PDB file of C-alpha atoms in Angstrom:
ATOM      1  CA  UNK X   8     -13.677   5.575   8.342  1.00  0.00           C
ATOM      2  CA  UNK X   9     -13.595   5.119   4.324  1.00  0.00           C
ATOM      3  CA  UNK X  10     -14.530   1.566   3.072  1.00  0.00           C
ATOM      4  CA  UNK X  11     -12.846  -0.060   0.078  1.00  0.00           C
ATOM      5  CA  UNK X  12     -14.360  -3.764  -0.661  1.00  0.00           C
ATOM      6  CA  UNK X  13     -13.183  -6.180  -2.955  1.00  0.00           C
ATOM      7  CA  UNK X  14     -15.250  -8.840  -5.119  1.00  0.00           C
ATOM      8  CA  UNK X  15     -14.465 -11.491  -4.856  1.00  0.00           C
ATOM      9  CA  UNK X  16     -12.160 -12.245  -2.223  1.00  0.00           C
ATOM     10  CA  UNK X  17     -11.076 -15.415  -3.430  1.00  0.00           C
ATOM     11  CA  UNK X  18     -11.677 -17.045  -6.512  1.00  0.00           C
ATOM     12  CA  UNK X  19      -9.830 -19.601  -9.229  1.00  0.00           C
ATOM     13  CA  UNK X  20     -10.263 -19.875 -12.770  1.00  0.00           C
ATOM     14  CA  UNK X  21      -8.851 -22.487 -15.143  1.00  0.00           C
ATOM     15  CA  UNK X  22      -6.391 -21.637 -17.297  1.00  0.00           C
ATOM     16  CA  UNK X  23      -7.179 -19.623 -20.139  1.00  0.00           C
ATOM     17  CA  UNK X  24     -10.625 -17.787 -19.282  1.00  0.00           C
ATOM     18  CA  UNK X  25     -10.761 -14.420 -17.990  1.00  0.00           C
ATOM     19  CA  UNK X  26     -11.770 -13.022 -14.709  1.00  0.00           C
ATOM     20  CA  UNK X  27     -13.259  -9.538 -13.314  1.00  0.00           C
ATOM     21  CA  UNK X  28     -12.428  -8.274  -9.885  1.00  0.00           C
ATOM     22  CA  UNK X  29     -13.731  -5.498  -8.712  1.00  0.00           C
ATOM     23  CA  UNK X  30     -13.315  -2.553  -6.239  1.00  0.00           C
ATOM     24  CA  UNK X  31     -15.373  -0.881  -4.811  1.00  0.00           C
ATOM     25  CA  UNK X  32     -15.137   2.751  -2.464  1.00  0.00           C
ATOM     26  CA  UNK X  33     -18.280   2.421  -0.035  1.00  0.00           C
ATOM     27  CA  UNK X  34     -18.915   5.855   1.314  1.00  0.00           C
ATOM     28  CA  UNK X  35     -16.874   8.129  -0.680  1.00  0.00           C
ATOM     29  CA  UNK X  36     -16.221   9.255  -4.017  1.00  0.00           C
ATOM     30  CA  UNK X  37     -12.584   7.431  -4.892  1.00  0.00           C
ATOM     31  CA  UNK X  38     -11.130  10.443  -7.306  1.00  0.00           C
ATOM     32  CA  UNK X  39      -8.207   8.204  -8.539  1.00  0.00           C
ATOM     33  CA  UNK X  40      -8.195   4.031  -7.714  1.00  0.00           C
ATOM     34  CA  UNK X  41      -4.924   2.161  -7.427  1.00  0.00           C
ATOM     35  CA  UNK X  42      -4.676  -1.952  -8.696  1.00  0.00           C
ATOM     36  CA  UNK X  43      -1.027  -3.587  -6.702  1.00  0.00           C
ATOM     37  CA  UNK X  44      -0.054  -6.991  -7.033  1.00  0.00           C
ATOM     38  CA  UNK X  45       1.843  -9.008  -4.094  1.00  0.00           C
ATOM     39  CA  UNK X  46       3.275 -12.296  -3.753  1.00  0.00           C
ATOM     40  CA  UNK X  47       3.855 -14.612  -0.998  1.00  0.00           C
ATOM     41  CA  UNK X  48       6.337 -12.556   1.426  1.00  0.00           C
ATOM     42  CA  UNK X  49       6.616  -9.868  -0.887  1.00  0.00           C
ATOM     43  CA  UNK X  50       5.929  -6.001  -0.826  1.00  0.00           C
ATOM     44  CA  UNK X  51       3.143  -4.620  -3.262  1.00  0.00           C
ATOM     45  CA  UNK X  52       3.969  -3.996  -6.720  1.00  0.00           C
ATOM     46  CA  UNK X  53       1.726  -0.844  -8.195  1.00  0.00           C
ATOM     47  CA  UNK X  54       0.554  -2.452 -11.322  1.00  0.00           C
ATOM     48  CA  UNK X  55      -2.034   0.841 -12.795  1.00  0.00           C
ATOM     49  CA  UNK X  56      -3.481   3.567 -11.275  1.00  0.00           C
ATOM     50  CA  UNK X  57      -7.046   4.526 -12.996  1.00  0.00           C
ATOM     51  CA  UNK X  58      -8.966   7.591 -13.023  1.00  0.00           C
ATOM     52  CA  UNK X  59     -12.642   7.926 -13.770  1.00  0.00           C
ATOM     53  CA  UNK X  60     -13.756   8.420 -17.077  1.00  0.00           C
ATOM     54  CA  UNK X  61     -10.129   8.297 -18.558  1.00  0.00           C
ATOM     55  CA  UNK X  62      -7.508   5.295 -19.292  1.00  0.00           C
ATOM     56  CA  UNK X  63      -5.848   3.507 -16.905  1.00  0.00           C
ATOM     57  CA  UNK X  64      -1.942   4.751 -16.836  1.00  0.00           C
ATOM     58  CA  UNK X  65      -0.088   1.021 -16.592  1.00  0.00           C
ATOM     59  CA  UNK X  66       3.405   0.151 -15.048  1.00  0.00           C
ATOM     60  CA  UNK X  67       6.575  -0.398 -17.339  1.00  0.00           C
ATOM     61  CA  UNK X  68       6.474  -4.356 -17.548  1.00  0.00           C
ATOM     62  CA  UNK X  69       3.026  -5.025 -16.977  1.00  0.00           C
ATOM     63  CA  UNK X  70       0.956  -5.618 -20.003  1.00  0.00           C
ATOM     64  CA  UNK X  71      -1.855  -3.811 -20.088  1.00  0.00           C
ATOM     65  CA  UNK X  72      -3.869  -6.055 -22.901  1.00  0.00           C
ATOM     66  CA  UNK X  73      -3.535  -8.699 -20.621  1.00  0.00           C
ATOM     67  CA  UNK X  74      -4.844  -6.505 -17.529  1.00  0.00           C
ATOM     68  CA  UNK X  75      -7.620  -4.283 -18.192  1.00  0.00           C
ATOM     69  CA  UNK X  76      -9.119  -2.210 -15.896  1.00  0.00           C
ATOM     70  CA  UNK X  77     -12.109   0.234 -16.379  1.00  0.00           C
ATOM     71  CA  UNK X  78     -12.396   2.532 -14.099  1.00  0.00           C
ATOM     72  CA  UNK X  79     -16.461   3.138 -14.608  1.00  0.00           C
ATOM     73  CA  UNK X  80     -18.073   5.440 -11.987  1.00  0.00           C
ATOM     74  CA  UNK X  81     -16.192   7.456  -8.846  1.00  0.00           C
ATOM     75  CA  UNK X  82     -16.698   4.013  -7.123  1.00  0.00           C
ATOM     76  CA  UNK X  83     -16.025   1.820  -8.987  1.00  0.00           C
ATOM     77  CA  UNK X  84     -13.281   0.275 -10.862  1.00  0.00           C
ATOM     78  CA  UNK X  85     -12.584  -3.380 -12.629  1.00  0.00           C
ATOM     79  CA  UNK X  86      -9.464  -5.472 -13.263  1.00  0.00           C
ATOM     80  CA  UNK X  87      -9.887  -8.353 -15.511  1.00  0.00           C
ATOM     81  CA  UNK X  88      -7.088 -10.634 -15.747  1.00  0.00           C
ATOM     82  CA  UNK X  89      -7.933 -11.555 -19.572  1.00  0.00           C
ATOM     83  CA  UNK X  90      -6.413 -15.222 -20.932  1.00  0.00           C
ATOM     84  CA  UNK X  91      -5.232 -15.871 -17.001  1.00  0.00           C
ATOM     85  CA  UNK X  92      -2.026 -18.497 -16.656  1.00  0.00           C
ATOM     86  CA  UNK X  93      -0.957 -19.964 -13.877  1.00  0.00           C
ATOM     87  CA  UNK X  94       1.646 -17.249 -13.575  1.00  0.00           C
ATOM     88  CA  UNK X  95      -1.205 -15.100 -12.399  1.00  0.00           C
ATOM     89  CA  UNK X  96      -1.700 -16.349  -9.679  1.00  0.00           C
ATOM     90  CA  UNK X  97      -1.253 -13.772  -6.552  1.00  0.00           C
ATOM     91  CA  UNK X  98      -2.587 -11.498  -4.728  1.00  0.00           C
ATOM     92  CA  UNK X  99      -4.042  -8.071  -5.624  1.00  0.00           C
ATOM     93  CA  UNK X 100      -4.931  -5.287  -3.611  1.00  0.00           C
ATOM     94  CA  UNK X 101      -6.838  -2.160  -5.151  1.00  0.00           C
ATOM     95  CA  UNK X 102      -6.621   0.891  -3.124  1.00  0.00           C
ATOM     96  CA  UNK X 103      -8.637   4.210  -3.909  1.00  0.00           C
ATOM     97  CA  UNK X 104      -7.707   7.739  -2.756  1.00  0.00           C
ATOM     98  CA  UNK X 105     -10.508  10.566  -2.302  1.00  0.00           C
ATOM     99  CA  UNK X 106     -10.708  14.241  -2.169  1.00  0.00           C
ATOM    100  CA  UNK X 107      -8.285  16.210   0.718  1.00  0.00           C
ATOM    101  CA  UNK X 108      -9.922  16.489   3.562  1.00  0.00           C
ATOM    102  CA  UNK X 109      -8.134  19.009   4.670  1.00  0.00           C
ATOM    103  CA  UNK X 110      -5.908  21.260   2.841  1.00  0.00           C
ATOM    104  CA  UNK X 111      -3.592  19.301   1.367  1.00  0.00           C
ATOM    105  CA  UNK X 112      -4.104  15.386   1.562  1.00  0.00           C
ATOM    106  CA  UNK X 113      -5.067  13.115  -0.147  1.00  0.00           C
ATOM    107  CA  UNK X 114      -5.759   9.880   2.575  1.00  0.00           C
ATOM    108  CA  UNK X 115      -5.526   6.406   0.454  1.00  0.00           C
ATOM    109  CA  UNK X 116      -8.066   3.344   1.632  1.00  0.00           C
ATOM    110  CA  UNK X 117      -7.283  -0.127   0.994  1.00  0.00           C
ATOM    111  CA  UNK X 118      -9.351  -3.039  -0.129  1.00  0.00           C
ATOM    112  CA  UNK X 119      -8.878  -6.169   1.656  1.00  0.00           C
ATOM    113  CA  UNK X 120      -7.975  -7.749  -1.596  1.00  0.00           C
ATOM    114  CA  UNK X 121      -8.104 -10.743  -3.569  1.00  0.00           C
ATOM    115  CA  UNK X 122      -6.309 -13.829  -4.662  1.00  0.00           C
ATOM    116  CA  UNK X 123      -6.662 -15.276  -7.662  1.00  0.00           C
ATOM    117  CA  UNK X 124      -5.825 -19.028  -8.331  1.00  0.00           C
ATOM    118  CA  UNK X 125      -5.180 -20.321 -11.888  1.00  0.00           C
ATOM    119  CA  UNK X 126      -5.262 -23.595 -12.657  1.00  0.00           C
TER     120      UNK X 126
ATOM    121  CA  UNK H   4      13.277   7.454  -9.405  1.00  0.00           C
ATOM    122  CA  UNK H   5      12.737   6.652  -5.507  1.00  0.00           C
ATOM    123  CA  UNK H   6      13.007   3.758  -3.959  1.00  0.00           C
ATOM    124  CA  UNK H   7      12.503   2.917  -0.592  1.00  0.00           C
ATOM    125  CA  UNK H   8      14.680   0.169   1.777  1.00  0.00           C
ATOM    126  CA  UNK H   9      13.782  -1.794   4.265  1.00  0.00           C
ATOM    127  CA  UNK H  10      16.946  -4.044   5.277  1.00  0.00           C
ATOM    128  CA  UNK H  11      15.282  -6.170   8.081  1.00  0.00           C
ATOM    129  CA  UNK H  12      13.347  -8.734   6.457  1.00  0.00           C
ATOM    130  CA  UNK H  13      12.276 -10.095  10.108  1.00  0.00           C
ATOM    131  CA  UNK H  14      12.787  -9.117  13.410  1.00  0.00           C
ATOM    132  CA  UNK H  15      11.274 -10.025  17.063  1.00  0.00           C
ATOM    133  CA  UNK H  16      10.133  -8.374  19.697  1.00  0.00           C
ATOM    134  CA  UNK H  17       9.198 -10.392  23.379  1.00  0.00           C
ATOM    135  CA  UNK H  18       5.790  -9.108  24.327  1.00  0.00           C
ATOM    136  CA  UNK H  19       6.060  -5.389  26.269  1.00  0.00           C
ATOM    137  CA  UNK H  20       9.477  -4.210  25.133  1.00  0.00           C
ATOM    138  CA  UNK H  21       9.731  -1.481  22.444  1.00  0.00           C
ATOM    139  CA  UNK H  22      11.601  -2.511  19.218  1.00  0.00           C
ATOM    140  CA  UNK H  23      12.428  -0.053  15.645  1.00  0.00           C
ATOM    141  CA  UNK H  24      12.529  -1.254  12.379  1.00  0.00           C
ATOM    142  CA  UNK H  25      14.567   0.416  10.157  1.00  0.00           C
ATOM    143  CA  UNK H  26      13.900   2.370   6.507  1.00  0.00           C
ATOM    144  CA  UNK H  27      15.737   4.679   4.382  1.00  0.00           C
ATOM    145  CA  UNK H  28      14.666   5.652   1.360  1.00  0.00           C
ATOM    146  CA  UNK H  29      16.275   7.655  -1.799  1.00  0.00           C
ATOM    147  CA  UNK H  30      14.242  10.789  -4.152  1.00  0.00           C
ATOM    148  CA  UNK H  31      15.698  13.831  -5.321  1.00  0.00           C
ATOM    149  CA  UNK H  32      12.410  15.588  -3.582  1.00  0.00           C
ATOM    150  CA  UNK H  33      11.900  18.537  -0.993  1.00  0.00           C
ATOM    151  CA  UNK H  34       7.825  17.619  -0.803  1.00  0.00           C
ATOM    152  CA  UNK H  35       6.403  14.123   0.270  1.00  0.00           C
ATOM    153  CA  UNK H  36       4.895  12.341   2.365  1.00  0.00           C
ATOM    154  CA  UNK H  37       6.279   9.337   4.528  1.00  0.00           C
ATOM    155  CA  UNK H  38       4.287   5.995   5.639  1.00  0.00           C
ATOM    156  CA  UNK H  39       3.788   2.934   7.262  1.00  0.00           C
ATOM    157  CA  UNK H  40       1.948   0.299   7.065  1.00  0.00           C
ATOM    158  CA  UNK H  41       1.216  -2.961   8.625  1.00  0.00           C
ATOM    159  CA  UNK H  42      -0.303  -5.839   7.218  1.00  0.00           C
ATOM    160  CA  UNK H  43      -0.979  -8.311   9.441  1.00  0.00           C
ATOM    161  CA  UNK H  44      -2.040 -12.227   8.557  1.00  0.00           C
ATOM    162  CA  UNK H  45      -5.586 -11.117   7.068  1.00  0.00           C
ATOM    163  CA  UNK H  46      -3.476  -8.934   4.349  1.00  0.00           C
ATOM    164  CA  UNK H  47      -5.700  -6.030   4.723  1.00  0.00           C
ATOM    165  CA  UNK H  48      -3.028  -2.781   4.950  1.00  0.00           C
ATOM    166  CA  UNK H  49      -3.127  -0.781   7.724  1.00  0.00           C
ATOM    167  CA  UNK H  50      -2.335   2.521   7.565  1.00  0.00           C
ATOM    168  CA  UNK H  51      -0.084   3.141  10.882  1.00  0.00           C
ATOM    169  CA  UNK H  52       1.630   6.620  10.804  1.00  0.00           C
ATOM    170  CA  UNK H  53       2.459   8.904   8.015  1.00  0.00           C
ATOM    171  CA  UNK H  54       4.932  11.697   8.043  1.00  0.00           C
ATOM    172  CA  UNK H  55       4.901  15.247   5.950  1.00  0.00           C
ATOM    173  CA  UNK H  56       8.719  16.268   4.531  1.00  0.00           C
ATOM    174  CA  UNK H  57       7.829  19.664   6.026  1.00  0.00           C
ATOM    175  CA  UNK H  58       7.271  18.636   9.063  1.00  0.00           C
ATOM    176  CA  UNK H  59      10.638  18.547  12.029  1.00  0.00           C
ATOM    177  CA  UNK H  60       8.793  17.132  14.654  1.00  0.00           C
ATOM    178  CA  UNK H  61       8.325  13.336  14.477  1.00  0.00           C
ATOM    179  CA  UNK H  62       4.972  11.449  13.921  1.00  0.00           C
ATOM    180  CA  UNK H  63       4.094   9.607  16.921  1.00  0.00           C
ATOM    181  CA  UNK H  64       0.356   7.732  17.357  1.00  0.00           C
ATOM    182  CA  UNK H  65      -0.337   6.448  20.442  1.00  0.00           C
ATOM    183  CA  UNK H  66       2.842   3.158  20.956  1.00  0.00           C
ATOM    184  CA  UNK H  67       3.879   4.208  17.248  1.00  0.00           C
ATOM    185  CA  UNK H  68       6.401   6.772  16.748  1.00  0.00           C
ATOM    186  CA  UNK H  69       8.721   7.338  14.366  1.00  0.00           C
ATOM    187  CA  UNK H  70      12.436   9.302  14.600  1.00  0.00           C
ATOM    188  CA  UNK H  71      12.682  11.185  10.881  1.00  0.00           C
ATOM    189  CA  UNK H  72      16.267  12.304  10.020  1.00  0.00           C
ATOM    190  CA  UNK H  73      15.719  14.288   6.569  1.00  0.00           C
ATOM    191  CA  UNK H  74      19.364  14.967   6.244  1.00  0.00           C
ATOM    192  CA  UNK H  75      20.081  10.772   5.667  1.00  0.00           C
ATOM    193  CA  UNK H  76      16.875   9.881   4.356  1.00  0.00           C
ATOM    194  CA  UNK H  77      15.901   7.981   7.083  1.00  0.00           C
ATOM    195  CA  UNK H  78      12.785   7.436   8.664  1.00  0.00           C
ATOM    196  CA  UNK H  79      11.993   4.993  11.276  1.00  0.00           C
ATOM    197  CA  UNK H  80       9.211   2.783  13.541  1.00  0.00           C
ATOM    198  CA  UNK H  81       9.785   2.178  16.941  1.00  0.00           C
ATOM    199  CA  UNK H  82       7.200   0.317  18.870  1.00  0.00           C
ATOM    200  CA  UNK H  83       6.943   0.914  22.409  1.00  0.00           C
ATOM    201  CA  UNK H  84       5.028  -1.883  25.474  1.00  0.00           C
ATOM    202  CA  UNK H  85       4.565  -4.412  22.039  1.00  0.00           C
ATOM    203  CA  UNK H  86       1.491  -6.590  21.789  1.00  0.00           C
ATOM    204  CA  UNK H  87       0.721  -9.934  20.264  1.00  0.00           C
ATOM    205  CA  UNK H  88      -1.955  -8.261  17.569  1.00  0.00           C
ATOM    206  CA  UNK H  89       1.541  -5.906  16.317  1.00  0.00           C
ATOM    207  CA  UNK H  90       2.158  -9.392  15.208  1.00  0.00           C
ATOM    208  CA  UNK H  91       2.296  -8.230  11.013  1.00  0.00           C
ATOM    209  CA  UNK H  92       4.039  -7.005   7.953  1.00  0.00           C
ATOM    210  CA  UNK H  93       5.368  -3.979   7.837  1.00  0.00           C
ATOM    211  CA  UNK H  94       5.550  -1.462   5.380  1.00  0.00           C
ATOM    212  CA  UNK H  95       7.510   1.867   4.913  1.00  0.00           C
ATOM    213  CA  UNK H  96       6.379   3.930   1.999  1.00  0.00           C
ATOM    214  CA  UNK H  97       7.647   6.894  -0.112  1.00  0.00           C
ATOM    215  CA  UNK H  98       5.137   9.689  -1.364  1.00  0.00           C
ATOM    216  CA  UNK H  99       5.791  12.027  -3.944  1.00  0.00           C
ATOM    217  CA  UNK H 100       3.322  15.608  -3.752  1.00  0.00           C
ATOM    218  CA  UNK H 101       5.605  17.491  -6.622  1.00  0.00           C
ATOM    219  CA  UNK H 102       4.606  14.705  -8.960  1.00  0.00           C
ATOM    220  CA  UNK H 103       0.702  14.096  -9.995  1.00  0.00           C
ATOM    221  CA  UNK H 104      -0.975  10.765  -8.918  1.00  0.00           C
ATOM    222  CA  UNK H 105      -0.415  10.110  -5.663  1.00  0.00           C
ATOM    223  CA  UNK H 106       1.472   7.244  -5.653  1.00  0.00           C
ATOM    224  CA  UNK H 107       3.007   4.991  -3.235  1.00  0.00           C
ATOM    225  CA  UNK H 108       6.662   3.119  -3.087  1.00  0.00           C
ATOM    226  CA  UNK H 109       6.223   0.889  -0.649  1.00  0.00           C
ATOM    227  CA  UNK H 110      10.119  -1.068   0.814  1.00  0.00           C
ATOM    228  CA  UNK H 111      10.245  -4.423   0.805  1.00  0.00           C
ATOM    229  CA  UNK H 112       8.452  -4.924   3.719  1.00  0.00           C
ATOM    230  CA  UNK H 113       9.714  -6.190   8.273  1.00  0.00           C
ATOM    231  CA  UNK H 114       7.982  -9.676   9.071  1.00  0.00           C
ATOM    232  CA  UNK H 115       7.611  -8.579  13.075  1.00  0.00           C
ATOM    233  CA  UNK H 116       6.888 -11.230  15.408  1.00  0.00           C
ATOM    234  CA  UNK H 117       5.645 -10.566  18.791  1.00  0.00           C
ATOM    235  CA  UNK H 118       6.664 -13.547  21.073  1.00  0.00           C
ATOM    236  CA  UNK H 119       4.851 -14.076  25.115  1.00  0.00           C
TER     237      UNK H 119
END
């Protein structure tokens, strides 16, 4: 099956610094990638949708200047948390969709997630 | 906007027994997919089963089956012969096929415990 990786799996950074999270589709070309945020024991909240070569579309309430998303190629999207603060500590998950294998279904594959802790 | 509701924050089942997780959704669209995802302690999201709204037949995947009631906007997941490895957070999700982007809308989740 299709594999999505994330790096790093866990990162600790100091308040005020920036941290970059990478999302890669390892064996397929991802037309669209999604970034989610998940707090403990809560659901996934969509932050933004990114398409290769174009600007990301952010969900309402998500600060685009704080969460910078770059989808530079069909296999790589990055999320940069700028000037991180303790309240940005969370679990960040990316997912990627492929071109349809059958007539009309776009499969969506999830990365293993990245735990961000801001001290 | 579409919403997905899971009214059972926690459920428990004895090993080898059957459990049903509930999900309701709200939409004005007619073309959509519904999904159940499993998130074990590793936090890797795993697709359990999917259902296309146009298909009347309920989807099944081995021990997992759904009861899709389109008019009632209900989409429950039945797990038969529960195993210890089924313990996880389960999320119901909706995806529109009428708007672009293939984005998923998730429910709040149900934490399933399987007792030996």
